[in-house]
Coordinates of N, CA and C in Angstrom, one line a residue:
M1 N -7.0 20.0 -8.4 CA -8.0 19.1 -9.1 C -9.4 19.5 -8.7
D2 N -10.2 19.7 -9.7 CA -11.6 20.1 -9.4 C -12.5 18.9 -9.1
N3 N -13.6 19.2 -8.6 CA -14.6 18.2 -8.2 C -15.1 17.4 -9.3
D4 N -15.3 17.9 -10.5 CA -15.8 17.1 -11.6 C -14.8 16.0 -12.0
E5 N -13.5 16.4 -12.0 CA -12.5 15.4 -12.4 C -12.4 14.3 -11.3
M6 N -12.6 14.6 -10.0 CA -12.6 13.6 -9.0 C -13.8 12.7 -9.1
L7 N -15.0 13.3 -9.5 CA -16.2 12.4 -9.7 C -16.0 11.5 -10.9
K8 N -15.4 12.0 -11.9 CA -15.1 11.1 -13.1 C -14.2 10.0 -12.7
N9 N -13.1 10.3 -11.9 CA -12.2 9.3 -11.5 C -12.8 8.3 -10.5
L10 N -13.7 8.8 -9.7 CA -14.5 7.9 -8.8 C -15.3 6.9 -9.5
K11 N -16.0 7.4 -10.6 CA -16.8 6.5 -11.4 C -15.9 5.4 -12.1
L12 N -14.8 5.9 -12.6 CA -13.8 4.9 -13.2 C -13.4 3.9 -12.2
M13 N -13.1 4.3 -11.0 CA -12.6 3.4 -9.9 C -13.7 2.4 -9.6
K14 N -15.0 2.8 -9.5 CA -16.1 1.9 -9.2 C -16.2 0.9 -10.3
Q15 N -16.1 1.4 -11.6 CA -16.2 0.5 -12.7 C -15.1 -0.5 -12.7
C16 N -13.8 -0.1 -12.4 CA -12.7 -1.0 -12.3 C -13.0 -2.1 -11.3
K17 N -13.5 -1.7 -10.1 CA -13.8 -2.7 -9.1 C -14.9 -3.7 -9.5
K18 N -15.9 -3.2 -10.2 CA -17.0 -4.0 -10.7 C -16.5 -5.0 -11.7
I19 N -15.6 -4.6 -12.6 CA -15.1 -5.5 -13.6 C -14.2 -6.5 -12.9
D20 N -13.4 -6.1 -11.9 CA -12.6 -7.1 -11.2 C -13.4 -8.2 -10.6
D21 N -14.5 -7.7 -9.9 CA -15.4 -8.7 -9.3 C -16.0 -9.7 -10.3
K22 N -16.5 -9.1 -11.4 CA -17.1 -10.0 -12.4 C -16.1 -11.0 -13.0
V23 N -14.9 -10.5 -13.4 CA -13.9 -11.3 -14.0 C -13.5 -12.4 -13.0
S24 N -13.2 -12.1 -11.8 CA -12.8 -13.1 -10.8 C -13.9 -14.1 -10.6
T25 N -15.2 -13.7 -10.6 CA -16.3 -14.6 -10.5 C -16.3 -15.6 -11.7
I26 N -16.1 -15.1 -12.9 CA -16.1 -16.0 -14.0 C -14.9 -16.9 -13.9
Y27 N -13.8 -16.5 -13.4 CA -12.6 -17.4 -13.2 C -13.0 -18.5 -12.2
I28 N -13.7 -18.1 -11.2 CA -14.1 -19.1 -10.1 C -15.1 -20.1 -10.7
V29 N -16.0 -19.6 -11.5 CA -17.1 -20.5 -12.0 C -16.5 -21.4 -13.0
S30 N -15.7 -20.9 -14.0 CA -15.2 -21.7 -15.1 C -14.1 -22.7 -14.6
C31 N -13.1 -22.2 -13.9 CA -12.0 -23.1 -13.5 C -12.3 -23.8 -12.2
G32 N -12.9 -23.1 -11.3 CA -13.2 -23.7 -10.0 C -14.2 -24.9 -10.0
L33 N -15.3 -24.6 -10.8 CA -16.3 -25.7 -10.9 C -15.7 -26.9 -11.7
Y34 N -14.9 -26.5 -12.7 CA -14.3 -27.6 -13.5 C -13.4 -28.5 -12.6
A35 N -12.6 -27.8 -11.8 CA -11.7 -28.6 -10.9 C -12.5 -29.4 -9.9
L36 N -13.5 -28.8 -9.3 CA -14.4 -29.5 -8.3 C -15.1 -30.7 -9.0
G37 N -15.6 -30.5 -10.2 CA -16.2 -31.6 -10.9 C -15.3 -32.7 -11.2
A38 N -14.1 -32.4 -11.7 CA -13.0 -33.4 -12.0 C -12.6 -34.1 -10.7
L39 N -12.5 -33.4 -9.6 CA -12.1 -34.0 -8.3 C -13.2 -35.0 -7.9
F40 N -14.5 -34.6 -8.1 CA -15.6 -35.5 -7.7 C -15.6 -36.8 -8.6
L41 N -15.3 -36.6 -9.9 CA -15.2 -37.7 -10.8 C -14.1 -38.7 -10.5
T42 N -13.0 -38.1 -10.0 CA -11.8 -38.9 -9.6 C -12.2 -39.7 -8.3
F43 N -12.9 -39.1 -7.4 CA -13.3 -39.9 -6.2 C -14.3 -41.0 -6.6
L44 N -15.1 -40.8 -7.6 CA -16.1 -41.8 -8.1 C -15.3 -42.9 -8.9
G45 N -14.1 -42.6 -9.3 CA -13.4 -43.6 -10.1 C -13.6 -43.5 -11.6
L46 N -14.3 -42.4 -12.1 CA -14.5 -42.3 -13.5 C -13.4 -41.5 -14.2
N47 N -12.6 -40.7 -13.5 CA -11.5 -40.0 -14.0 C -10.2 -40.7 -13.6
E48 N -9.7 -41.5 -14.6 CA -8.5 -42.3 -14.2 C -7.3 -41.7 -14.7
G49 N -6.2 -42.0 -14.1 CA -4.9 -41.5 -14.5 C -4.4 -40.3 -13.9
F50 N -3.1 -40.2 -13.7 CA -2.5 -39.0 -13.0 C -2.6 -37.8 -13.9
I51 N -2.4 -38.0 -15.2 CA -2.4 -36.8 -16.1 C -3.8 -36.2 -16.1
N52 N -4.8 -37.0 -16.1 CA -6.2 -36.4 -16.1 C -6.4 -35.7 -14.8
F53 N -6.0 -36.2 -13.7 CA -6.2 -35.6 -12.4 C -5.3 -34.3 -12.3
F54 N -4.1 -34.4 -12.8 CA -3.2 -33.2 -12.8 C -3.8 -32.1 -13.6
D55 N -4.3 -32.4 -14.8 CA -4.9 -31.4 -15.7 C -6.2 -30.9 -15.2
S56 N -7.0 -31.7 -14.7 CA -8.3 -31.3 -14.3 C -8.3 -30.5 -13.0
V57 N -7.5 -30.9 -12.1 CA -7.5 -30.2 -10.7 C -6.4 -29.2 -10.6
I58 N -5.2 -29.7 -10.7 CA -4.0 -28.8 -10.3 C -3.9 -27.7 -11.3
V59 N -3.9 -28.0 -12.6 CA -3.7 -26.9 -13.6 C -4.9 -25.9 -13.6
K60 N -6.1 -26.4 -13.4 CA -7.2 -25.4 -13.4 C -7.2 -24.6 -12.1
L61 N -6.7 -25.1 -11.0 CA -6.6 -24.3 -9.8 C -5.5 -23.3 -9.9
V62 N -4.4 -23.6 -10.6 CA -3.3 -22.6 -10.9 C -3.8 -21.5 -11.8
I63 N -4.6 -21.9 -12.8 CA -5.2 -20.9 -13.7 C -6.1 -20.0 -12.9
L64 N -6.9 -20.5 -12.1 CA -7.9 -19.8 -11.2 C -7.1 -18.8 -10.3
A65 N -6.1 -19.3 -9.7 CA -5.3 -18.4 -8.7 C -4.6 -17.3 -9.5
S66 N -4.0 -17.6 -10.6 CA -3.2 -16.6 -11.3 C -4.2 -15.6 -11.9
G67 N -5.4 -16.0 -12.4 CA -6.4 -15.0 -12.9 C -6.9 -14.2 -11.8
Y68 N -7.1 -14.7 -10.7 CA -7.6 -14.0 -9.5 C -6.6 -12.9 -9.0
F69 N -5.3 -13.3 -9.0 CA -4.3 -12.4 -8.6 C -4.1 -11.3 -9.6
A70 N -4.3 -11.6 -10.9 CA -4.2 -10.6 -11.9 C -5.3 -9.6 -11.8
C71 N -6.5 -10.0 -11.3 CA -7.6 -9.0 -11.1 C -7.3 -8.1 -9.9
Y72 N -6.9 -8.7 -8.8 CA -6.9 -7.9 -7.6 C -5.5 -7.4 -7.2
K73 N -4.5 -7.9 -7.8 CA -3.1 -7.3 -7.6 C -2.8 -6.4 -8.7
H74 N -3.6 -6.3 -9.7 CA -3.4 -5.5 -10.9 C -2.1 -5.6 -11.5
N75 N -1.6 -6.8 -11.7 CA -0.3 -7.1 -12.2 C -0.5 -8.1 -13.4
N76 N -0.1 -7.7 -14.6 CA -0.3 -8.4 -15.8 C 0.6 -9.6 -15.9
K77 N 1.6 -9.8 -15.1 CA 2.4 -10.9 -15.1 C 1.6 -12.2 -14.8
F78 N 0.7 -12.1 -13.9 CA -0.1 -13.2 -13.6 C -1.0 -13.7 -14.8
L79 N -1.4 -12.7 -15.6 CA -2.1 -13.0 -16.8 C -1.3 -13.8 -17.8
L80 N -0.1 -13.4 -17.9 CA 0.8 -14.2 -18.8 C 1.0 -15.6 -18.3
F81 N 1.1 -15.8 -17.0 CA 1.3 -17.1 -16.5 C 0.0 -17.9 -16.7
S82 N -1.1 -17.3 -16.5 CA -2.4 -17.9 -16.7 C -2.6 -18.4 -18.2
L83 N -2.2 -17.5 -19.1 CA -2.3 -17.8 -20.5 C -1.4 -19.0 -20.9
G84 N -0.2 -18.9 -20.3 CA 0.8 -20.0 -20.6 C 0.3 -21.3 -20.1
I85 N -0.2 -21.3 -18.9 CA -0.7 -22.6 -18.3 C -1.8 -23.1 -19.1
S86 N -2.8 -22.3 -19.5 CA -3.9 -22.7 -20.3 C -3.5 -23.2 -21.6
A87 N -2.5 -22.6 -22.2 CA -2.0 -23.1 -23.5 C -1.4 -24.5 -23.4
V88 N -0.6 -24.7 -22.4 CA 0.0 -26.0 -22.1 C -1.1 -27.0 -21.8
S89 N -2.2 -26.6 -21.2 CA -3.2 -27.6 -20.8 C -4.0 -28.1 -22.0
I90 N -4.0 -27.3 -23.1 CA -4.6 -27.8 -24.4 C -3.9 -29.1 -24.9
L91 N -2.6 -29.2 -24.6 CA -1.9 -30.4 -25.0 C -2.4 -31.6 -24.3
L92 N -2.9 -31.4 -23.1 CA -3.3 -32.5 -22.2 C -4.7 -33.0 -22.5
S93 N -5.6 -32.1 -22.9 CA -7.0 -32.5 -23.2 C -7.6 -31.5 -24.1
T94 N -8.5 -32.0 -24.9 CA -9.2 -31.1 -25.9 C -10.3 -30.3 -25.3
V95 N -10.8 -30.7 -24.1 CA -11.8 -30.0 -23.4 C -11.3 -28.6 -22.9
N96 N -10.0 -28.6 -22.8 CA -9.4 -27.3 -22.3 C -9.4 -26.2 -23.3
I97 N -9.8 -26.4 -24.6 CA -9.9 -25.4 -25.5 C -10.9 -24.4 -25.1
L98 N -12.0 -24.8 -24.6 CA -13.1 -23.9 -24.2 C -12.6 -23.0 -23.0
I99 N -11.9 -23.6 -22.1 CA -11.4 -22.9 -20.9 C -10.3 -21.9 -21.4
T100 N -9.5 -22.3 -22.3 CA -8.4 -21.4 -22.9 C -9.1 -20.2 -23.5
I101 N -10.1 -20.4 -24.3 CA -10.8 -19.3 -24.9 C -11.4 -18.3 -23.9
V102 N -12.0 -18.9 -22.8 CA -12.5 -18.1 -21.7 C -11.3 -17.3 -21.0
V103 N -10.2 -17.9 -20.8 CA -9.0 -17.3 -20.2 C -8.5 -16.2 -21.1
I104 N -8.5 -16.4 -22.4 CA -8.0 -15.3 -23.3 C -8.9 -14.1 -23.3
I105 N -10.2 -14.3 -23.3 CA -11.2 -13.2 -23.2 C -11.0 -12.5 -21.9
L106 N -11.0 -13.2 -20.8 CA -10.8 -12.6 -19.5 C -9.5 -11.9 -19.4
S107 N -8.5 -12.4 -20.0 CA -7.1 -11.7 -20.0 C -7.2 -10.4 -20.7
V108 N -7.8 -10.3 -21.8 CA -8.0 -9.0 -22.5 C -8.7 -8.0 -21.7
I109 N -9.8 -8.5 -21.1 CA -10.6 -7.6 -20.3 C -9.8 -7.1 -19.1
T110 N -9.1 -8.0 -18.5 CA -8.3 -7.6 -17.3 C -7.1 -6.7 -17.7
V111 N -6.5 -6.9 -18.8 CA -5.4 -6.0 -19.2 C -6.0 -4.5 -19.4
M112 N -7.1 -4.4 -20.1 CA -7.7 -3.1 -20.2 C -8.1 -2.5 -18.9
N113 N -8.6 -3.3 -18.0 CA -9.0 -2.8 -16.7 C -7.8 -2.4 -15.9
N114 N -6.7 -3.2 -15.9 CA -5.5 -2.8 -15.2 C -4.9 -1.5 -15.7
K115 N -5.0 -1.3 -17.0 CA -4.5 -0.1 -17.6 C -5.2 1.1 -17.0
T116 N -6.6 1.0 -16.9 CA -7.4 2.1 -16.3 C -7.0 2.3 -14.8
Y117 N -6.8 1.2 -14.1 CA -6.4 1.2 -12.7 C -5.1 1.9 -12.5
H118 N -4.1 1.6 -13.3 CA -2.8 2.2 -13.2 C -2.9 3.7 -13.6
Y119 N -3.7 4.1 -14.5 CA -4.0 5.5 -14.7 C -4.5 6.2 -13.5
L120 N -5.5 5.6 -12.8 CA -6.1 6.1 -11.7 C -5.2 6.2 -10.5
E121 N -4.2 5.3 -10.4 CA -3.2 5.4 -9.3 C -2.4 6.7 -9.4
K122 N -2.2 7.2 -10.5 CA -1.4 8.4 -10.7 C -2.2 9.7 -10.5
Q123 N -3.5 9.6 -10.3 CA -4.3 10.8 -10.2 C -4.4 11.2 -8.7
T124 N -4.6 12.5 -8.5 CA -4.8 13.0 -7.2 C -6.1 12.5 -6.5
G125 N -6.0 12.1 -5.3 CA -7.1 11.6 -4.6 C -7.3 10.1 -4.6
F126 N -6.4 9.4 -5.2 CA -6.5 7.9 -5.3 C -6.4 7.3 -3.9
P127 N -7.2 6.4 -3.5 CA -8.2 5.6 -4.2 C -9.6 6.1 -3.9
Y128 N -9.8 7.1 -3.0 CA -11.1 7.5 -2.6 C -11.7 8.6 -3.5
F129 N -10.9 9.5 -4.1 CA -11.3 10.5 -5.0 C -12.4 11.4 -4.3
S130 N -12.1 11.8 -3.1 CA -13.0 12.7 -2.3 C -12.2 14.0 -2.0
E131 N -12.9 15.1 -2.3 CA -12.2 16.4 -2.1 C -12.0 16.6 -0.7
R132 N -12.9 16.2 0.2 CA -12.7 16.4 1.6 C -11.6 15.6 2.2
F133 N -11.5 14.4 1.7 CA -10.4 13.5 2.1 C -9.0 14.1 1.7
E134 N -9.0 14.6 0.5 CA -7.8 15.2 -0.1 C -7.4 16.5 0.7
M135 N -8.3 17.3 1.1 CA -8.0 18.5 1.9 C -7.5 18.1 3.2
Q136 N -8.0 17.0 3.8 CA -7.6 16.5 5.1 C -6.1 16.1 5.0
N137 N -5.8 15.4 3.9 CA -4.4 15.0 3.7 C -3.4 16.2 3.6
I138 N -3.9 17.2 2.8 CA -3.1 18.4 2.7 C -2.9 19.1 4.0
D139 N -3.9 19.2 4.8 CA -3.8 19.8 6.2 C -2.8 19.0 7.0
T140 N -2.9 17.7 7.0 CA -2.0 16.9 7.8 C -0.5 17.1 7.3
K141 N -0.3 17.2 6.1 CA 1.1 17.4 5.6 C 1.5 18.8 6.0
Q142 N 0.6 19.8 6.0 CA 1.0 21.2 6.3 C 1.4 21.2 7.8
R143 N 0.7 20.5 8.7 CA 1.0 20.5 10.1 C 2.3 19.8 10.4
E144 N 2.8 18.9 9.5 CA 4.0 18.2 9.7 C 5.2 19.1 9.3
I145 N 5.0 20.1 8.5 CA 6.0 21.0 8.0 C 6.3 22.0 9.2
K146 N 7.6 22.2 9.6 CA 8.0 23.0 10.7 C 8.5 24.4 10.1
D147 N 8.0 25.4 10.7 CA 8.6 26.7 10.3 C 9.9 27.0 10.9
K148 N 10.6 28.1 10.6 CA 11.9 28.3 11.1 C 12.0 28.5 12.6
Y149 N 10.9 29.1 13.1 CA 10.8 29.3 14.6 C 10.7 28.0 15.4
Q150 N 9.9 27.1 14.8 CA 9.8 25.8 15.5 C 11.1 25.0 15.4
Q151 N 11.8 25.1 14.3 CA 13.1 24.5 14.2 C 14.1 25.1 15.2
K152 N 14.2 26.4 15.3 CA 15.1 27.1 16.3 C 14.7 26.6 17.7
Y153 N 13.4 26.6 18.0 CA 13.0 26.2 19.4 C 13.5 24.8 19.7
E154 N 13.3 23.9 18.7 CA 13.7 22.5 19.0 C 15.3 22.4 19.1
Q155 N 16.0 23.2 18.3 CA 17.4 23.2 18.4 C 17.9 23.7 19.8
Y156 N 17.2 24.8 20.3 CA 17.6 25.3 21.6 C 17.3 24.2 22.7
N157 N 16.1 23.6 22.6 CA 15.8 22.6 23.6 C 16.7 21.4 23.5
K158 N 17.2 21.1 22.4 CA 18.2 20.0 22.2 C 19.5 20.3 22.8
N159 N 19.9 21.6 22.6 CA 21.3 22.0 23.1 C 21.3 22.4 24.6
S160 N 20.1 22.8 25.1 CA 20.1 23.2 26.5 C 20.0 22.0 27.4
S161 N 20.4 22.3 28.7 CA 20.3 21.2 29.6 C 19.4 21.6 30.8
D162 N 18.8 20.6 31.4 CA 17.9 20.9 32.5 C 18.6 21.0 33.8
E163 N 19.8 20.6 33.9 CA 20.5 20.7 35.2 C 21.5 21.8 35.2
M164 N 21.9 22.1 36.4 CA 22.8 23.2 36.6 C 24.3 22.7 36.7
N165 N 24.6 21.6 36.2 CA 25.9 21.0 36.3 C 27.0 21.8 35.5
D166 N 26.5 22.6 34.6 CA 27.5 23.3 33.8 C 28.2 24.4 34.6
I167 N 27.7 24.9 35.7 CA 28.3 25.9 36.5 C 29.0 25.2 37.6
D168 N 30.3 25.5 37.8 CA 31.1 24.9 38.8 C 31.1 25.8 40.1
L169 N 30.4 25.4 41.1 CA 30.2 26.2 42.3 C 31.4 26.1 43.2
S170 N 32.4 25.2 43.0 CA 33.5 25.1 43.9 C 34.6 26.2 43.6
Y171 N 34.5 26.8 42.6 CA 35.5 27.8 42.2 C 35.1 29.1 42.8
R172 N 36.1 29.7 43.6 CA 36.0 31.0 44.2 C 37.2 31.8 43.8
P173 N 36.9 33.0 43.3 CA 38.1 33.8 42.9 C 38.7 34.4 44.2
V174 N 40.0 34.3 44.3 CA 40.8 34.8 45.4 C 41.4 36.1 45.0
N175 N 41.1 37.2 45.8 CA 41.7 38.5 45.5 C 43.1 38.5 46.2
S176 N 44.0 38.9 45.4 CA 45.4 39.0 46.0 C 45.4 40.3 46.8
G177 N 46.0 40.2 48.0 CA 46.2 41.3 48.8 C 45.1 41.6 49.8
T178 N 44.1 40.8 49.7 CA 43.0 41.1 50.7 C 43.0 40.0 51.8
N179 N 42.5 40.4 52.9 CA 42.5 39.5 54.0 C 41.2 38.7 54.0
E180 N 41.3 37.5 54.5 CA 40.2 36.6 54.5 C 39.1 37.1 55.4
F181 N 39.5 37.8 56.4 CA 38.5 38.3 57.4 C 38.1 39.8 57.1
D182 N 38.5 40.2 55.9 CA 38.1 41.6 55.5 C 36.7 41.6 55.1
N183 N 35.9 42.3 55.8 CA 34.4 42.3 55.6 C 34.0 43.5 54.9
S184 N 34.9 44.2 54.3 CA 34.5 45.5 53.6 C 33.7 45.2 52.4
G185 N 32.7 45.9 52.2 CA 31.8 45.7 51.1 C 30.7 44.8 51.3
K186 N 30.5 44.4 52.6 CA 29.5 43.5 53.0 C 28.4 44.3 53.7
M187 N 27.3 43.6 53.9 CA 26.2 44.2 54.5 C 26.4 44.7 56.0
D188 N 27.4 44.1 56.6 CA 27.6 44.4 58.0 C 28.1 45.9 58.2
E189 N 28.7 46.4 57.2 CA 29.3 47.7 57.3 C 28.2 48.8 57.2
I190 N 27.1 48.5 56.8 CA 26.0 49.5 56.7 C 25.5 49.7 58.0

């Protein structure tokens, strides 16, 4: 892979991260502030009923969490969940139409961004797209590969023993017909 292609992929990666940050911020602002406002109104006693509390706080926080995970986990299943929850929340309140439109727009942006991210995952040099980093990874992999001499050396070391227990020193060959006190062939004869 040449340096120009890595630079192009690095720009795409930075763009993906920037879009993830902006989309998650919009999710936090739209759903999070709505949930905090509804919680505050509930404490003041202006937002009555369990369904209003459930819709205003629980459902919006679930939409926020699933949208956030869709951005940073790069999994579109969370988007489907977020869209489904926001569609169901329309039945509970008409104010939710605005949030549902925001969720639909953010979902489309996130799907396109996740498509780019998954393309970048398959490219050489992911996630840093640095030629120096990639060369360092290649060098590390080359050092891990053993040549045939290194393999033989390790096999010999594995099969050899460090002790001399393999040789039985108690065994002495006895020559038939020779006397025990026969010192012929020894140094004394010289």
